[in-house]
Amino acid sequence: MASVSERMAAAPSARAAVDAAHLHRAIFVGIAIFLAVAPFLLYPVFLMKVLCFALFACAFNLLLGYGGLLSFGHAAYLGTASYICAHTAKVWGMPPEVAILLGTAAAAALGFVFGSLAIRRQGIYFAMITLALAQMVFFFSLQAPFTGGEDGIQAVPRGHLFGLIDLSRDTSLYYVVAVIFLVGVLFIYRVIHSPFGQVLKAIRDNEPRAISLGYATNRYKLVVFTLSATLAGLAGATKAIVFQLASLTDVHWTMSGEVVLMTLVGGMGTVFGPMVGAAVIVTMQNYLAHLGAWVTVIQGVIFVICVMLFREGIIGVLARRLKRPL
Amino acid sequence: MTADIILSTRDLTIEFKGFVAVDGVSLDIRRGTIHALIGPNGAGKTTCFNLLTKFLTPTKGTITFKGNDITALRPATVARLGLVRSFQISAVFPHLTALENVRVALQRKRGGSFDFWRSERVLRALNDEALNLLDAVGLTDFAALPAVELSYGRKRALEIATTLALDPEMLLLDEPMAGMGHEDVERIAALIRRVSANRTILMVEHNLSVVASLSDHITVLARGKVLAEGNYATVSSNPAVIEAYIGAGHA
Ligand SMILES: Nc1ncnc2c1ncn2[C@@H]1O[C@H](COP(=O)(O)OP(=O)(O)OP(=O)(O)O)[C@@H](O)[C@H]1O
Ligand SMILES: [Mg+2]
């Protein structure tokens, strides 16, 4: 028995998993250091926008890249959380941590309900159901009195974190957002590399086989769907505090499309790809904002190029070149 | 029904839009035997497996496993009861390593598969068991390789190791040796004989010499119906069987 283990341990590729874990840890440390010094180099508000979208994209990638489930309605969770958070902070006058938690919890609940409906179908039908349900959320947001219709909920107070730290200063808020982001992506990393994550990847790879091994695959799909929606909600709620705004943009179907784009550009099914994808798209939107509607056209072109030439996305290509999982 | 019948079907039938793929099949499989299901291409063998493991719902008929009616159960439930199948087209998890493929099966029995907050390091406790299973099918040296990079024959071997990891009471093997080289066929045949010691095996196989040497009992299926039953000598001398095979272009 031991001899088998020894033979296995002697194989050079056996250490691959351990090496990958070390590499990933080093990259996370690098990201943390970068985030600590970034506000001295770049605008905090811009950085916070990137971080919110990066978390959103990572949450989406958990579902698509590791669960193999393409949701075309992730704006619903981002947007719902941002409305609930904005309402809690502004109308109920709650502190920001409570507002963010409530917003996230609302997204979790919505994700659980929508997930239970969507996972009954496969492939394109799954995507269509998530889109249809998200459109219901959009029309609800347009009509419901508390969302402020076309105006959204504006002038959301940033408040004081735990009643102590004044978040109206961009730099203070920035560090709070950076921590939320890091906690969020580290949590996702853990989910991917957990016993649950193993089963999830097995289901993604070959669902009938997973069923034949006795796994009730729908339950795993529902768990990952709910987790993904919850984290998308965390991103949305945080975003509402950052921009002091919750609006229809966040629940619009184009937002669902954007997160697909970010994930594909960065590399779906990679740990760091969605972060890079989000940074690229947000940067592009910021610098090309003066071009107006052309931004959408340019994004469309990038999307087509990605799908045709870079199936694996930026980080996917890089990982293949370096022969390292990223 | 006698106690030593582990799996039986009565009048099992499935119709696809007017085409009856399995037509009134009644089978009795004795506990502890190797039972072969043979027949020409398109006879309905794989469809039968899909029905038995509940991947398809029969139009009519019943399935009884270990004395319980399982006709209305879900496929994952049937697998947990100890009736586990392999697939005709090699079914592995391509992006998991060979070791992880087997471990996923072990993990299901161990429980805790919903633990998304724990590190996968807890799964290392299963490595030795997984490696032993890989060793049994000759895959030790490939343990760390993603399944997608294995040759076809090795994928089939991995699939068998994964199935055996569940230690099921009854195994359904759909052409376990298809596409394997001569050496592999012998290794897998020996493995099947070895693991059959304390379980029941229902096997679809086109390689008739394997069928002849391994199976205790044979059911011949043609056009969805049971054509003949018995041991190899009885079945192979049955004129209707010879006719069906020649008619379908087999020797
Ligand atoms: N889902 C389905 N819908 C329609 N027809 C089907 C379906 N599944 C199988 N069939 C048909 O049922 C018949 C039996 O197919 P099956 O795969 O069970 O044959 P088989 O005995 O396993 O053949 P082979 O030896 O080639 O594997 C075939 O004619 C096939 O086309
Ligand atoms: Mg078949």
CSV table of C-alpha atoms in Angstrom, one decimal, chain B:
chain,number,residue,atom,x,y,z
B,1,MET,CA,-39.7,-14.8,-6.4
B,2,THR,CA,-36.7,-16.6,-5.0
B,3,ALA,CA,-34.4,-14.8,-2.6
B,4,ASP,CA,-31.3,-15.4,-4.8
B,5,ILE,CA,-32.7,-13.2,-7.6
B,6,ILE,CA,-31.1,-9.8,-7.1
B,7,LEU,CA,-32.6,-8.0,-10.0
B,8,SER,CA,-35.6,-8.8,-12.1
B,9,THR,CA,-37.8,-7.0,-14.6
B,10,ARG,CA,-41.3,-7.8,-15.7
B,11,ASP,CA,-42.6,-6.8,-19.1
B,12,LEU,CA,-40.1,-3.9,-19.4
B,13,THR,CA,-41.0,-1.8,-22.3
B,14,ILE,CA,-40.0,1.6,-23.7
B,15,GLU,CA,-41.3,3.3,-26.7
B,16,PHE,CA,-39.6,6.3,-28.5
B,17,LYS,CA,-42.1,8.1,-30.6
B,18,GLY,CA,-43.7,4.9,-31.9
B,19,PHE,CA,-40.4,2.9,-32.0
B,20,VAL,CA,-40.3,0.2,-29.4
B,21,ALA,CA,-36.7,-0.1,-28.4
B,22,VAL,CA,-37.2,-2.5,-25.5
B,23,ASP,CA,-40.2,-4.7,-25.8
B,24,GLY,CA,-41.7,-6.7,-22.9
B,25,VAL,CA,-38.3,-7.8,-21.5
B,26,SER,CA,-38.5,-10.0,-18.4
B,27,LEU,CA,-35.1,-10.8,-16.8
B,28,ASP,CA,-34.1,-12.6,-13.7
B,29,ILE,CA,-30.5,-12.1,-12.6
B,30,ARG,CA,-29.2,-14.4,-9.9
B,31,ARG,CA,-27.2,-13.0,-7.1
B,32,GLY,CA,-23.4,-13.6,-7.4
B,33,THR,CA,-23.4,-14.5,-11.1
B,34,ILE,CA,-22.0,-12.9,-14.2
B,35,HIS,CA,-24.9,-12.4,-16.6
B,36,ALA,CA,-24.2,-11.3,-20.1
B,37,LEU,CA,-26.6,-9.4,-22.3
B,38,ILE,CA,-25.7,-9.8,-25.9
B,39,GLY,CA,-27.3,-9.0,-29.3
B,40,PRO,CA,-26.8,-7.3,-32.5
B,41,ASN,CA,-26.3,-3.5,-32.8
B,42,GLY,CA,-29.4,-1.6,-32.0
B,43,ALA,CA,-31.0,-4.6,-30.1
B,44,GLY,CA,-31.7,-2.4,-27.1
B,45,LYS,CA,-29.0,-3.4,-24.7
B,46,THR,CA,-27.9,0.1,-23.8
B,47,THR,CA,-31.5,1.2,-23.6
B,48,CYS,CA,-32.1,-1.7,-21.2
B,49,PHE,CA,-29.2,-0.4,-19.0
B,50,ASN,CA,-30.7,3.1,-19.1
B,51,LEU,CA,-34.0,1.6,-17.9
B,52,LEU,CA,-32.5,-0.5,-15.2
B,53,THR,CA,-30.5,2.5,-13.8
B,54,LYS,CA,-33.5,4.8,-14.2
B,55,PHE,CA,-31.8,7.1,-16.8
B,56,LEU,CA,-34.9,6.4,-18.8
B,57,THR,CA,-38.4,5.8,-17.5
B,58,PRO,CA,-40.1,2.7,-18.9
B,59,THR,CA,-43.4,3.1,-20.8
B,60,LYS,CA,-44.5,0.0,-18.9
B,61,GLY,CA,-43.2,-2.8,-16.8
B,62,THR,CA,-41.5,-3.0,-13.4
B,63,ILE,CA,-38.0,-3.4,-12.1
B,64,THR,CA,-37.3,-5.0,-8.8
B,65,PHE,CA,-33.9,-4.8,-7.0
B,66,LYS,CA,-33.2,-6.7,-3.8
B,67,GLY,CA,-36.9,-7.3,-3.4
B,68,ASN,CA,-37.8,-3.6,-3.7
B,69,ASP,CA,-39.7,-2.0,-6.6
B,70,ILE,CA,-37.3,0.6,-8.0
B,71,THR,CA,-39.4,1.5,-11.0
B,72,ALA,CA,-40.2,4.9,-9.7
B,73,LEU,CA,-36.9,5.9,-8.2
B,74,ARG,CA,-34.4,8.4,-9.4
B,75,PRO,CA,-31.1,7.4,-11.0
B,76,ALA,CA,-28.9,8.7,-8.1
B,77,THR,CA,-31.1,6.8,-5.6
B,78,VAL,CA,-30.7,3.6,-7.5
B,79,ALA,CA,-27.0,4.0,-7.6
B,80,ARG,CA,-27.0,4.6,-3.8
B,81,LEU,CA,-28.9,1.3,-3.4
B,82,GLY,CA,-26.0,-0.5,-4.9
B,83,LEU,CA,-26.9,-0.8,-8.6
B,84,VAL,CA,-24.1,1.0,-10.4
B,85,ARG,CA,-23.5,1.3,-14.1
B,86,SER,CA,-20.7,2.1,-16.5
B,87,PHE,CA,-21.2,3.7,-19.8
B,88,GLN,CA,-20.7,2.5,-23.4
B,89,ILE,CA,-18.9,5.7,-24.3
B,90,SER,CA,-16.1,6.0,-21.8
B,91,ALA,CA,-17.4,8.2,-19.0
B,92,VAL,CA,-14.6,9.9,-17.0
B,93,PHE,CA,-14.3,13.3,-15.5
B,94,PRO,CA,-11.8,14.7,-18.1
B,95,HIS,CA,-10.4,17.6,-16.1
B,96,LEU,CA,-9.9,15.7,-12.9
B,97,THR,CA,-6.8,13.6,-12.5
B,98,ALA,CA,-7.1,9.8,-12.6
B,99,LEU,CA,-6.7,9.8,-8.8
B,100,GLU,CA,-9.4,12.5,-8.4
B,101,ASN,CA,-11.8,10.5,-10.6
B,102,VAL,CA,-11.7,7.6,-8.3
B,103,ARG,CA,-11.7,9.7,-5.2
B,104,VAL,CA,-14.9,11.4,-6.3
B,105,ALA,CA,-16.6,8.0,-6.1
B,106,LEU,CA,-15.0,7.3,-2.7
B,107,GLN,CA,-16.0,10.7,-1.5
B,108,ARG,CA,-19.7,10.0,-2.0
B,109,LYS,CA,-19.7,7.2,0.5
B,110,ARG,CA,-17.6,9.1,3.0
B,111,GLY,CA,-20.1,11.9,3.1
B,112,GLY,CA,-19.4,15.6,3.6
B,113,SER,CA,-19.6,16.2,-0.1
B,114,PHE,CA,-21.5,19.4,0.5
B,115,ASP,CA,-18.7,20.9,2.7
B,116,PHE,CA,-17.8,23.9,0.6
B,117,TRP,CA,-16.1,25.7,3.5
B,118,ARG,CA,-13.5,22.9,4.1
B,119,SER,CA,-10.2,22.5,2.4
B,120,GLU,CA,-9.9,19.6,-0.1
B,121,ARG,CA,-6.9,18.5,1.9
B,122,VAL,CA,-9.4,16.4,3.9
B,123,LEU,CA,-9.8,14.2,0.8
B,124,ARG,CA,-6.1,13.1,1.1
B,125,ALA,CA,-7.3,10.5,3.6
B,126,LEU,CA,-8.9,8.7,0.6
B,127,ASN,CA,-5.7,8.7,-1.5
B,128,ASP,CA,-4.4,5.3,-0.5
B,129,GLU,CA,-7.7,3.6,-1.2
B,130,ALA,CA,-7.9,5.4,-4.5
B,131,LEU,CA,-4.4,4.4,-5.5
B,132,ASN,CA,-5.1,0.8,-4.7
B,133,LEU,CA,-8.0,0.9,-7.0
B,134,LEU,CA,-5.9,2.5,-9.7
B,135,ASP,CA,-3.3,-0.2,-9.1
B,136,ALA,CA,-5.9,-2.9,-9.7
B,137,VAL,CA,-6.5,-1.6,-13.2
B,138,GLY,CA,-2.9,-0.9,-13.9
B,139,LEU,CA,-3.1,2.9,-13.8
B,140,THR,CA,-0.8,3.7,-10.8
B,141,ASP,CA,1.7,5.5,-13.0
B,142,PHE,CA,-1.0,7.7,-14.4
B,143,ALA,CA,-2.6,8.8,-11.1
B,144,ALA,CA,-1.6,12.4,-11.4
B,145,LEU,CA,-2.6,12.8,-15.1
B,146,PRO,CA,-5.8,14.5,-16.1
B,147,ALA,CA,-8.2,11.9,-17.4
B,148,VAL,CA,-8.5,13.7,-20.7
B,149,GLU,CA,-4.9,12.8,-21.4
B,150,LEU,CA,-5.3,9.1,-21.0
B,151,SER,CA,-5.6,6.7,-24.0
B,152,TYR,CA,-9.0,5.3,-24.7
B,153,GLY,CA,-8.2,1.9,-23.2
B,154,ARG,CA,-6.9,3.6,-20.0
B,155,LYS,CA,-10.0,5.7,-19.8
B,156,ARG,CA,-12.1,2.6,-19.8
B,157,ALA,CA,-9.9,1.1,-17.1
B,158,LEU,CA,-10.3,4.3,-15.1
B,159,GLU,CA,-14.0,4.1,-15.4
B,160,ILE,CA,-14.0,0.6,-14.1
B,161,ALA,CA,-11.8,1.6,-11.1
B,162,THR,CA,-14.2,4.5,-10.4
B,163,THR,CA,-17.2,2.2,-10.5
B,164,LEU,CA,-15.5,-0.3,-8.2
B,165,ALA,CA,-14.7,2.4,-5.8
B,166,LEU,CA,-18.4,2.4,-4.8
B,167,ASP,CA,-18.1,-1.3,-4.0
B,168,PRO,CA,-21.6,-1.8,-5.4
B,169,GLU,CA,-23.5,-5.0,-4.9
B,170,MET,CA,-24.4,-5.1,-8.5
B,171,LEU,CA,-22.5,-3.8,-11.5
B,172,LEU,CA,-23.8,-3.0,-14.9
B,173,LEU,CA,-21.0,-2.9,-17.5
B,174,ASP,CA,-21.8,-1.6,-21.0
B,175,GLU,CA,-19.1,-3.0,-23.3
B,176,PRO,CA,-16.3,-2.6,-20.8
B,177,MET,CA,-13.7,-3.9,-23.3
B,178,ALA,CA,-14.7,-2.0,-26.4
B,179,GLY,CA,-11.7,-0.3,-28.0
B,180,MET,CA,-9.2,-2.0,-25.8
B,181,GLY,CA,-6.1,-3.7,-27.0
B,182,HIS,CA,-5.6,-7.5,-26.5
B,183,GLU,CA,-3.5,-7.1,-23.3
B,184,ASP,CA,-6.0,-4.8,-21.7
B,185,VAL,CA,-8.9,-7.1,-22.6
B,186,GLU,CA,-7.2,-9.8,-20.6
B,187,ARG,CA,-6.4,-7.6,-17.7
B,188,ILE,CA,-9.9,-6.3,-17.5
B,189,ALA,CA,-11.4,-9.8,-17.9
B,190,ALA,CA,-9.3,-11.0,-15.1
B,191,LEU,CA,-10.3,-8.0,-13.0
B,192,ILE,CA,-14.0,-8.7,-13.7
B,193,ARG,CA,-13.7,-12.3,-12.7
B,194,ARG,CA,-11.9,-11.2,-9.5
B,195,VAL,CA,-14.4,-8.6,-8.5
B,196,SER,CA,-17.3,-10.9,-9.3
B,197,ALA,CA,-16.5,-12.9,-6.3
B,198,ASN,CA,-18.8,-11.1,-4.0
B,199,ARG,CA,-21.1,-9.3,-6.3
B,200,THR,CA,-23.4,-9.6,-9.3
B,201,ILE,CA,-22.4,-8.4,-12.7
B,202,LEU,CA,-24.6,-7.7,-15.7
B,203,MET,CA,-22.5,-7.1,-18.7
B,204,VAL,CA,-23.0,-6.1,-22.3
B,205,GLU,CA,-20.2,-7.3,-24.5
B,206,HIS,CA,-19.6,-7.9,-28.2
B,207,ASN,CA,-16.5,-9.9,-27.7
B,208,LEU,CA,-18.0,-13.3,-27.7
B,209,SER,CA,-14.9,-15.2,-26.5
B,210,VAL,CA,-14.9,-12.9,-23.4
B,211,VAL,CA,-18.6,-13.6,-23.0
B,212,ALA,CA,-18.0,-17.3,-23.3
B,213,SER,CA,-15.3,-17.4,-20.8
B,214,LEU,CA,-16.7,-15.1,-18.2
B,215,SER,CA,-20.5,-15.4,-18.0
B,216,ASP,CA,-22.6,-17.9,-16.1
B,217,HIS,CA,-25.8,-17.0,-17.9
B,218,ILE,CA,-26.6,-15.2,-21.2
B,219,THR,CA,-29.6,-13.4,-22.4
B,220,VAL,CA,-29.8,-12.6,-26.1
B,221,LEU,CA,-31.7,-9.5,-27.1
B,222,ALA,CA,-32.8,-8.7,-30.7
B,223,ARG,CA,-35.1,-5.9,-31.7
B,224,GLY,CA,-35.9,-5.1,-28.2
B,225,LYS,CA,-37.1,-8.7,-27.4
B,226,VAL,CA,-35.5,-11.5,-25.5
B,227,LEU,CA,-34.6,-14.0,-28.2
B,228,ALA,CA,-32.9,-16.7,-26.1
B,229,GLU,CA,-31.5,-17.5,-22.7
B,230,GLY,CA,-29.2,-20.0,-21.2
B,231,ASN,CA,-25.5,-20.8,-20.9
B,232,TYR,CA,-23.1,-20.2,-23.8
B,233,ALA,CA,-23.5,-23.6,-25.4
B,234,THR,CA,-27.3,-23.4,-25.4
B,235,VAL,CA,-27.4,-19.9,-26.7
B,236,SER,CA,-24.8,-20.2,-29.4
B,237,SER,CA,-26.4,-23.3,-30.9
B,238,ASN,CA,-29.8,-21.7,-31.0
B,239,PRO,CA,-30.8,-21.2,-34.7
B,240,ALA,CA,-32.7,-18.0,-34.0
B,241,VAL,CA,-29.6,-16.5,-32.4
B,242,ILE,CA,-27.4,-17.4,-35.3
B,243,GLU,CA,-30.0,-16.0,-37.7
B,244,ALA,CA,-30.2,-12.7,-35.8
B,245,TYR,CA,-26.5,-12.3,-35.8
B,246,ILE,CA,-26.1,-13.1,-39.4
B,247,GLY,CA,-29.1,-11.0,-40.3
B,248,ALA,CA,-27.5,-8.0,-38.6
B,249,GLY,CA,-24.2,-8.6,-40.4
B,250,HIS,CA,-22.3,-10.3,-37.6
B,251,ALA,CA,-20.5,-13.5,-37.8
